[in-house]
Each structure stands twice: as C-alpha cells, then as structure tokens.
Amino acid sequence: MENDFTEEYKIIGLKIAYYRKLKGLTQEELAEKIHVATNFIGMIEAPNIYKPISLYTLFRIANALDVPPHKFLEFD
C-alpha cells in the first residue's frame, strides 16, 4: 500500500525539477527558499527514488517557483 502512488510521486518530482530549472534555480537554491536540506529536493526530483511529500511541502515549492500547485498534480 505504501507504494500505491509511486508513479504519481515520480511525475510530481520530475515536474518540480522542470519548473525549478525553468526558473534558473539549483536544487540548493530551491532548498534554501523553502528551508529544507538540498538532498531532500534531490530525493524528490530523483525518478528512481520513492519520496512522497506532503501537500504543505508541495504548496511551499509551488510558491517558491511561482507555479500554481495544480500544475504538479496534472497527470494527463
């Protein structure tokens, strides 16, 4: 049950990486903006690591990247 949404978290992580790079930020810079460790961002973005995140964290990332949160949750 823990890995029920593995693919969705992978997609969210890839979208975070996409929008972060679009803004010209490094993982370290994004981590500083939301007050987390750089390796936390790396784990979220890594497609081979299962790293679920909370909505609170997703909202903080969206805010830091100036991207509407729903953009990370579109799985078309």
mmCIF file of N, CA and C in Angstrom:
data_model
loop_
_atom_site.group_PDB
_atom_site.id
_atom_site.type_symbol
_atom_site.label_atom_id
_atom_site.label_comp_id
_atom_site.label_asym_id
_atom_site.label_seq_id
_atom_site.Cartn_x
_atom_site.Cartn_y
_atom_site.Cartn_z
ATOM 1 N N MET A 1 0.820 -1.198 0.000
ATOM 2 C CA MET A 1 0.000 0.000 0.000
ATOM 3 C C MET A 1 0.866 1.264 0.000
ATOM 4 N N GLU A 2 2.051 1.176 0.609
ATOM 5 C CA GLU A 2 2.928 2.334 0.707
ATOM 6 C C GLU A 2 3.297 2.893 -0.668
ATOM 7 N N ASN A 3 3.483 2.043 -1.647
ATOM 8 C CA ASN A 3 3.922 2.477 -2.967
ATOM 9 C C ASN A 3 2.784 2.563 -3.973
ATOM 10 N N ASP A 4 1.569 2.727 -3.501
ATOM 11 C CA ASP A 4 0.421 2.801 -4.400
ATOM 12 C C ASP A 4 0.537 3.934 -5.422
ATOM 13 N N PHE A 5 1.189 5.001 -5.060
ATOM 14 C CA PHE A 5 1.249 6.171 -5.929
ATOM 15 C C PHE A 5 2.676 6.494 -6.364
ATOM 16 N N THR A 6 3.490 5.473 -6.494
ATOM 17 C CA THR A 6 4.883 5.654 -6.866
ATOM 18 C C THR A 6 5.029 6.448 -8.156
ATOM 19 N N GLU A 7 4.274 6.087 -9.155
ATOM 20 C CA GLU A 7 4.379 6.762 -10.459
ATOM 21 C C GLU A 7 3.966 8.228 -10.359
ATOM 22 N N GLU A 8 2.937 8.500 -9.584
ATOM 23 C CA GLU A 8 2.477 9.892 -9.433
ATOM 24 C C GLU A 8 3.528 10.743 -8.723
ATOM 25 N N TYR A 9 4.148 10.196 -7.676
ATOM 26 C CA TYR A 9 5.201 10.954 -6.995
ATOM 27 C C TYR A 9 6.404 11.174 -7.909
ATOM 28 N N LYS A 10 6.697 10.208 -8.750
ATOM 29 C CA LYS A 10 7.779 10.364 -9.720
ATOM 30 C C LYS A 10 7.461 11.520 -10.676
ATOM 31 N N ILE A 11 6.234 11.571 -11.163
ATOM 32 C CA ILE A 11 5.821 12.637 -12.077
ATOM 33 C C ILE A 11 5.888 13.989 -11.383
ATOM 34 N N ILE A 12 5.406 14.052 -10.149
ATOM 35 C CA ILE A 12 5.477 15.312 -9.390
ATOM 36 C C ILE A 12 6.927 15.761 -9.262
ATOM 37 N N GLY A 13 7.810 14.837 -8.920
ATOM 38 C CA GLY A 13 9.227 15.169 -8.786
ATOM 39 C C GLY A 13 9.837 15.678 -10.076
ATOM 40 N N LEU A 14 9.492 15.043 -11.187
ATOM 41 C CA LEU A 14 10.006 15.487 -12.482
ATOM 42 C C LEU A 14 9.472 16.865 -12.844
ATOM 43 N N LYS A 15 8.226 17.143 -12.472
ATOM 44 C CA LYS A 15 7.655 18.474 -12.732
ATOM 45 C C LYS A 15 8.322 19.533 -11.863
ATOM 46 N N ILE A 16 8.611 19.172 -10.622
ATOM 47 C CA ILE A 16 9.323 20.114 -9.751
ATOM 48 C C ILE A 16 10.680 20.448 -10.366
ATOM 49 N N ALA A 17 11.399 19.431 -10.835
ATOM 50 C CA ALA A 17 12.695 19.650 -11.469
ATOM 51 C C ALA A 17 12.552 20.536 -12.713
ATOM 52 N N TYR A 18 11.525 20.278 -13.511
ATOM 53 C CA TYR A 18 11.297 21.055 -14.727
ATOM 54 C C TYR A 18 11.078 22.532 -14.406
ATOM 55 N N TYR A 19 10.161 22.809 -13.491
ATOM 56 C CA TYR A 19 9.852 24.206 -13.163
ATOM 57 C C TYR A 19 11.009 24.878 -12.428
ATOM 58 N N ARG A 20 11.736 24.130 -11.631
ATOM 59 C CA ARG A 20 12.908 24.688 -10.949
ATOM 60 C C ARG A 20 13.951 25.133 -11.970
ATOM 61 N N LYS A 21 14.219 24.274 -12.946
ATOM 62 C CA LYS A 21 15.195 24.609 -13.985
ATOM 63 C C LYS A 21 14.692 25.749 -14.856
ATOM 64 N N LEU A 22 13.390 25.775 -15.119
ATOM 65 C CA LEU A 22 12.791 26.855 -15.905
ATOM 66 C C LEU A 22 13.014 28.204 -15.223
ATOM 67 N N LYS A 23 12.984 28.216 -13.901
ATOM 68 C CA LYS A 23 13.222 29.436 -13.116
ATOM 69 C C LYS A 23 14.711 29.725 -12.951
ATOM 70 N N GLY A 24 15.562 28.810 -13.414
ATOM 71 C CA GLY A 24 17.001 29.017 -13.318
ATOM 72 C C GLY A 24 17.556 28.800 -11.921
ATOM 73 N N LEU A 25 16.868 27.969 -11.124
ATOM 74 C CA LEU A 25 17.320 27.695 -9.761
ATOM 75 C C LEU A 25 18.031 26.350 -9.679
ATOM 76 N N THR A 26 19.004 26.283 -8.792
ATOM 77 C CA THR A 26 19.625 25.000 -8.480
ATOM 78 C C THR A 26 18.794 24.323 -7.390
ATOM 79 N N GLN A 27 19.076 23.048 -7.161
ATOM 80 C CA GLN A 27 18.408 22.354 -6.059
ATOM 81 C C GLN A 27 18.727 23.042 -4.736
ATOM 82 N N GLU A 28 19.941 23.475 -4.596
ATOM 83 C CA GLU A 28 20.347 24.162 -3.361
ATOM 84 C C GLU A 28 19.568 25.456 -3.165
ATOM 85 N N GLU A 29 19.396 26.220 -4.215
ATOM 86 C CA GLU A 29 18.659 27.484 -4.109
ATOM 87 C C GLU A 29 17.188 27.247 -3.755
ATOM 88 N N LEU A 30 16.574 26.243 -4.374
ATOM 89 C CA LEU A 30 15.189 25.921 -4.041
ATOM 90 C C LEU A 30 15.099 25.454 -2.591
ATOM 91 N N ALA A 31 16.024 24.619 -2.177
ATOM 92 C CA ALA A 31 16.033 24.129 -0.795
ATOM 93 C C ALA A 31 16.123 25.293 0.189
ATOM 94 N N GLU A 32 16.969 26.250 -0.110
ATOM 95 C CA GLU A 32 17.104 27.428 0.762
ATOM 96 C C GLU A 32 15.804 28.214 0.830
ATOM 97 N N LYS A 33 15.126 28.358 -0.309
ATOM 98 C CA LYS A 33 13.874 29.117 -0.352
ATOM 99 C C LYS A 33 12.785 28.487 0.517
ATOM 100 N N ILE A 34 12.771 27.158 0.610
ATOM 101 C CA ILE A 34 11.705 26.510 1.387
ATOM 102 C C ILE A 34 12.232 25.916 2.698
ATOM 103 N N HIS A 35 13.493 26.217 3.020
ATOM 104 C CA HIS A 35 14.086 25.840 4.308
ATOM 105 C C HIS A 35 14.117 24.331 4.541
ATOM 106 N N VAL A 36 14.639 23.623 3.533
ATOM 107 C CA VAL A 36 14.871 22.179 3.659
ATOM 108 C C VAL A 36 16.290 21.881 3.193
ATOM 109 N N ALA A 37 16.736 20.663 3.438
ATOM 110 C CA ALA A 37 18.070 20.246 3.005
ATOM 111 C C ALA A 37 18.090 20.044 1.488
ATOM 112 N N THR A 38 19.229 20.329 0.889
ATOM 113 C CA THR A 38 19.384 20.149 -0.556
ATOM 114 C C THR A 38 19.108 18.705 -0.968
ATOM 115 N N ASN A 39 19.564 17.747 -0.169
ATOM 116 C CA ASN A 39 19.355 16.350 -0.552
ATOM 117 C C ASN A 39 17.873 15.976 -0.522
ATOM 118 N N PHE A 40 17.051 16.689 0.240
ATOM 119 C CA PHE A 40 15.602 16.461 0.238
ATOM 120 C C PHE A 40 15.028 16.782 -1.140
ATOM 121 N N ILE A 41 15.439 17.910 -1.714
ATOM 122 C CA ILE A 41 14.992 18.275 -3.061
ATOM 123 C C ILE A 41 15.493 17.241 -4.063
ATOM 124 N N GLY A 42 16.735 16.820 -3.906
ATOM 125 C CA GLY A 42 17.294 15.803 -4.790
ATOM 126 C C GLY A 42 16.515 14.508 -4.752
ATOM 127 N N MET A 43 16.091 14.109 -3.561
ATOM 128 C CA MET A 43 15.321 12.871 -3.434
ATOM 129 C C MET A 43 13.936 13.021 -4.062
ATOM 130 N N ILE A 44 13.320 14.177 -3.905
ATOM 131 C CA ILE A 44 12.002 14.407 -4.512
ATOM 132 C C ILE A 44 12.097 14.322 -6.034
ATOM 133 N N GLU A 45 13.133 14.929 -6.586
ATOM 134 C CA GLU A 45 13.272 15.021 -8.036
ATOM 135 C C GLU A 45 13.807 13.737 -8.681
ATOM 136 N N ALA A 46 14.460 12.894 -7.920
ATOM 137 C CA ALA A 46 15.075 11.685 -8.481
ATOM 138 C C ALA A 46 14.004 10.689 -8.914
ATOM 139 N N PRO A 47 13.982 10.308 -10.196
ATOM 140 C CA PRO A 47 12.946 9.405 -10.688
ATOM 141 C C PRO A 47 13.072 7.973 -10.161
ATOM 142 N N ASN A 48 14.212 7.631 -9.614
ATOM 143 C CA ASN A 48 14.413 6.262 -9.126
ATOM 144 C C ASN A 48 14.255 6.135 -7.610
ATOM 145 N N ILE A 49 13.839 7.226 -6.954
ATOM 146 C CA ILE A 49 13.647 7.209 -5.500
ATOM 147 C C ILE A 49 12.183 7.496 -5.194
ATOM 148 N N TYR A 50 11.590 6.665 -4.358
ATOM 149 C CA TYR A 50 10.207 6.882 -3.927
ATOM 150 C C TYR A 50 10.239 7.818 -2.729
ATOM 151 N N LYS A 51 9.864 9.088 -2.926
ATOM 152 C CA LYS A 51 9.884 10.086 -1.855
ATOM 153 C C LYS A 51 8.563 10.844 -1.862
ATOM 154 N N PRO A 52 7.588 10.360 -1.091
ATOM 155 C CA PRO A 52 6.328 11.099 -1.012
ATOM 156 C C PRO A 52 6.529 12.426 -0.280
ATOM 157 N N ILE A 53 5.743 13.423 -0.649
ATOM 158 C CA ILE A 53 5.804 14.714 0.022
ATOM 159 C C ILE A 53 4.392 15.122 0.439
ATOM 160 N N SER A 54 4.328 15.983 1.420
ATOM 161 C CA SER A 54 3.037 16.463 1.907
ATOM 162 C C SER A 54 2.518 17.586 1.005
ATOM 163 N N LEU A 55 1.243 17.852 1.120
ATOM 164 C CA LEU A 55 0.671 18.990 0.397
ATOM 165 C C LEU A 55 1.312 20.285 0.863
ATOM 166 N N TYR A 56 1.594 20.375 2.149
ATOM 167 C CA TYR A 56 2.253 21.563 2.693
ATOM 168 C C TYR A 56 3.567 21.818 1.959
ATOM 169 N N THR A 57 4.369 20.781 1.794
ATOM 170 C CA THR A 57 5.640 20.913 1.076
ATOM 171 C C THR A 57 5.407 21.258 -0.381
ATOM 172 N N LEU A 58 4.433 20.623 -0.997
ATOM 173 C CA LEU A 58 4.125 20.927 -2.396
ATOM 174 C C LEU A 58 3.712 22.383 -2.559
ATOM 175 N N PHE A 59 2.904 22.887 -1.653
ATOM 176 C CA PHE A 59 2.476 24.290 -1.713
ATOM 177 C C PHE A 59 3.658 25.232 -1.520
ATOM 178 N N ARG A 60 4.573 24.889 -0.635
ATOM 179 C CA ARG A 60 5.772 25.723 -0.423
ATOM 180 C C ARG A 60 6.649 25.736 -1.676
ATOM 181 N N ILE A 61 6.807 24.583 -2.305
ATOM 182 C CA ILE A 61 7.597 24.512 -3.541
ATOM 183 C C ILE A 61 6.913 25.325 -4.639
ATOM 184 N N ALA A 62 5.615 25.137 -4.792
ATOM 185 C CA ALA A 62 4.864 25.884 -5.812
ATOM 186 C C ALA A 62 5.011 27.383 -5.600
ATOM 187 N N ASN A 63 4.916 27.815 -4.356
ATOM 188 C CA ASN A 63 5.051 29.232 -4.038
ATOM 189 C C ASN A 63 6.449 29.733 -4.383
ATOM 190 N N ALA A 64 7.462 28.961 -4.012
ATOM 191 C CA ALA A 64 8.849 29.353 -4.282
ATOM 192 C C ALA A 64 9.138 29.436 -5.774
ATOM 193 N N LEU A 65 8.479 28.578 -6.552
ATOM 194 C CA LEU A 65 8.700 28.552 -8.003
ATOM 195 C C LEU A 65 7.705 29.429 -8.751
ATOM 196 N N ASP A 66 6.751 30.015 -8.025
ATOM 197 C CA ASP A 66 5.708 30.849 -8.617
ATOM 198 C C ASP A 66 4.924 30.079 -9.685
ATOM 199 N N VAL A 67 4.522 28.870 -9.306
ATOM 200 C CA VAL A 67 3.765 27.983 -10.183
ATOM 201 C C VAL A 67 2.498 27.573 -9.436
ATOM 202 N N PRO A 68 1.333 27.619 -10.078
ATOM 203 C CA PRO A 68 0.118 27.160 -9.394
ATOM 204 C C PRO A 68 0.276 25.691 -8.979
ATOM 205 N N PRO A 69 -0.091 25.356 -7.739
ATOM 206 C CA PRO A 69 0.101 23.990 -7.246
ATOM 207 C C PRO A 69 -0.540 22.916 -8.119
ATOM 208 N N HIS A 70 -1.648 23.244 -8.758
ATOM 209 C CA HIS A 70 -2.336 22.229 -9.574
ATOM 210 C C HIS A 70 -1.485 21.757 -10.742
ATOM 211 N N LYS A 71 -0.520 22.556 -11.158
ATOM 212 C CA LYS A 71 0.346 22.160 -12.276
ATOM 213 C C LYS A 71 1.134 20.886 -11.957
ATOM 214 N N PHE A 72 1.426 20.668 -10.676
ATOM 215 C CA PHE A 72 2.182 19.476 -10.277
ATOM 216 C C PHE A 72 1.300 18.247 -10.179
ATOM 217 N N LEU A 73 -0.013 18.453 -10.164
ATOM 218 C CA LEU A 73 -0.953 17.348 -9.949
ATOM 219 C C LEU A 73 -1.747 16.975 -11.200
ATOM 220 N N GLU A 74 -1.324 17.461 -12.341
ATOM 221 C CA GLU A 74 -1.962 17.097 -13.610
ATOM 222 C C GLU A 74 -1.228 15.879 -14.175
ATOM 223 N N PHE A 75 -1.929 14.774 -14.294
ATOM 224 C CA PHE A 75 -1.305 13.517 -14.726
ATOM 225 C C PHE A 75 -1.810 13.045 -16.078
ATOM 226 N N ASP A 76 -2.035 13.953 -16.993
ATOM 227 C CA ASP A 76 -2.544 13.593 -18.324
ATOM 228 C C ASP A 76 -1.499 12.897 -19.148
#
